[in-house]
């Protein structure tokens, strides 16, 4: 592991002997100029350091160790995996790694890697890389483990760094060392989904070519350039024609409510009228805060999966459920929108894979918050869920005997 001491020593040795000392070529000119010490004086861009550098070289190395048959299986799984409709990029197969974009690496690292590779890698080797995946997701998204989220992420990343040489030769480079500074960066500037440099790069590109690759163009300009709030409100008004208002939309006039017992029971307890057919209205899609959820009745979804969701339960015994939204509906006496959901029960924990490894204790909490093993058989009865209980979209990996499900990490990152 690199320490400030051996870093300084190797750089000055390199400067004196004019040689290459473990990768150091001399003392940086910044060491004299900056009044705040590196790395505190500069933000490490996780999109370059973690995605384009470290993760990418790890993918190359892990792929190299697999047999050709397994490589082919994995490449198919990666390239065919569906995502929610608002993902502009999905995942690329590893044989195309030289052309991969940072967002595609992010999708593989955060979502696809564990579900797709867990059947093909040795558990201690996979467990070690899972430390990295969980740490990066904790640094990236909401503080899902409370105020200690960044401490837990740091414990994971330092264990990963510490054990790195027992699994790999010659890959322990400077970008890996940078990860040991992520916790202080997180404390100072917040989650990484708000820190990537790609928004600014794309803005420069946008000015150059008059084309953009993001859904958050206005927000990015306002945030990066500190543009006044007044102006921002005006922009919002002008664009309002393109934004979808919150609420259900895309009515489905032919939905047969009377064939569903859960809906009939629900209507009979909530409403006094006699005719379900006149009372209930079905919708194929629902929007809240610019997030659009699809349902199974929405036929134009193509290959995207935006109907598989995590939702809060009503009591606190299990915090979350998972399921497919069949459709949305309202009844005439109420303004509330409900989702009819096919529930898929949780049948195990991903941490069970690592019971025999030395990473089990450290990994369990984080990994079980990020990945869920869910049955492929849905419960007999449907759930009727008020839309305020929808938590987020999920990415669903079909692992033959079960699904592995992971919720979307962040909705507002530059894409
Ligand atoms: Zn350092
Ligand atoms: Zn009614």
PDB file of N, CA, C and O and ligand atoms in Angstrom, residues 267 271-276 279-280 331-333, ligand 2:
ATOM      1  N   UNK A 267     -61.994  -2.266  -3.902  1.00  0.00           N
ATOM      2  CA  UNK A 267     -63.058  -1.321  -4.248  1.00  0.00           C
ATOM      3  C   UNK A 267     -64.214  -1.443  -3.256  1.00  0.00           C
ATOM      4  O   UNK A 267     -64.750  -0.441  -2.785  1.00  0.00           O
ATOM      5  N   UNK A 271     -64.988   1.989  -1.419  1.00  0.00           N
ATOM      6  CA  UNK A 271     -65.955   2.793  -2.161  1.00  0.00           C
ATOM      7  C   UNK A 271     -67.365   2.229  -1.955  1.00  0.00           C
ATOM      8  O   UNK A 271     -67.540   1.025  -1.767  1.00  0.00           O
ATOM      9  N   UNK A 272     -68.356   3.142  -1.977  1.00  0.00           N
ATOM     10  CA  UNK A 272     -69.730   2.704  -1.704  1.00  0.00           C
ATOM     11  C   UNK A 272     -70.535   2.443  -2.974  1.00  0.00           C
ATOM     12  O   UNK A 272     -71.665   1.966  -2.898  1.00  0.00           O
ATOM     13  N   UNK A 273     -69.976   2.783  -4.118  1.00  0.00           N
ATOM     14  CA  UNK A 273     -70.767   2.661  -5.346  1.00  0.00           C
ATOM     15  C   UNK A 273     -70.961   1.194  -5.739  1.00  0.00           C
ATOM     16  O   UNK A 273     -70.355   0.296  -5.183  1.00  0.00           O
ATOM     17  N   UNK A 274     -71.779   0.963  -6.737  1.00  0.00           N
ATOM     18  CA  UNK A 274     -72.132  -0.419  -7.066  1.00  0.00           C
ATOM     19  C   UNK A 274     -71.450  -0.942  -8.318  1.00  0.00           C
ATOM     20  O   UNK A 274     -71.320  -2.137  -8.501  1.00  0.00           O
ATOM     21  N   UNK A 275     -71.004  -0.028  -9.173  1.00  0.00           N
ATOM     22  CA  UNK A 275     -70.473  -0.501 -10.446  1.00  0.00           C
ATOM     23  C   UNK A 275     -68.967  -0.220 -10.568  1.00  0.00           C
ATOM     24  O   UNK A 275     -68.555   0.911 -10.742  1.00  0.00           O
ATOM     25  N   UNK A 276     -68.210  -1.277 -10.453  1.00  0.00           N
ATOM     26  CA  UNK A 276     -66.758  -1.138 -10.630  1.00  0.00           C
ATOM     27  C   UNK A 276     -66.436  -0.602 -12.012  1.00  0.00           C
ATOM     28  O   UNK A 276     -65.569   0.247 -12.195  1.00  0.00           O
ATOM     29  N   UNK A 279     -66.802   3.026 -12.126  1.00  0.00           N
ATOM     30  CA  UNK A 279     -66.067   3.743 -11.087  1.00  0.00           C
ATOM     31  C   UNK A 279     -64.567   3.785 -11.338  1.00  0.00           C
ATOM     32  O   UNK A 279     -63.930   4.818 -11.188  1.00  0.00           O
ATOM     33  N   UNK A 280     -63.979   2.675 -11.721  1.00  0.00           N
ATOM     34  CA  UNK A 280     -62.517   2.601 -11.817  1.00  0.00           C
ATOM     35  C   UNK A 280     -62.015   2.946 -13.212  1.00  0.00           C
ATOM     36  O   UNK A 280     -62.642   2.609 -14.216  1.00  0.00           O
ATOM     37  N   UNK A 331     -60.153   5.547  -8.514  1.00  0.00           N
ATOM     38  CA  UNK A 331     -61.604   5.410  -8.513  1.00  0.00           C
ATOM     39  C   UNK A 331     -62.252   6.779  -8.384  1.00  0.00           C
ATOM     40  O   UNK A 331     -61.628   7.737  -7.924  1.00  0.00           O
ATOM     41  N   UNK A 332     -63.520   6.858  -8.791  1.00  0.00           N
ATOM     42  CA  UNK A 332     -64.106   8.167  -9.079  1.00  0.00           C
ATOM     43  C   UNK A 332     -64.211   9.080  -7.864  1.00  0.00           C
ATOM     44  O   UNK A 332     -64.154  10.286  -7.988  1.00  0.00           O
ATOM     45  N   UNK A 333     -64.334   8.520  -6.647  1.00  0.00           N
ATOM     46  CA  UNK A 333     -64.492   9.374  -5.470  1.00  0.00           C
ATOM     47  C   UNK A 333     -63.181   9.868  -4.893  1.00  0.00           C
ATOM     48  O   UNK A 333     -63.172  10.531  -3.870  1.00  0.00           O
TER      49      UNK A 333
HETATM   50 ZN1  LIG B   2     -66.727   2.904  -6.677  1.00  0.00          ZN
END
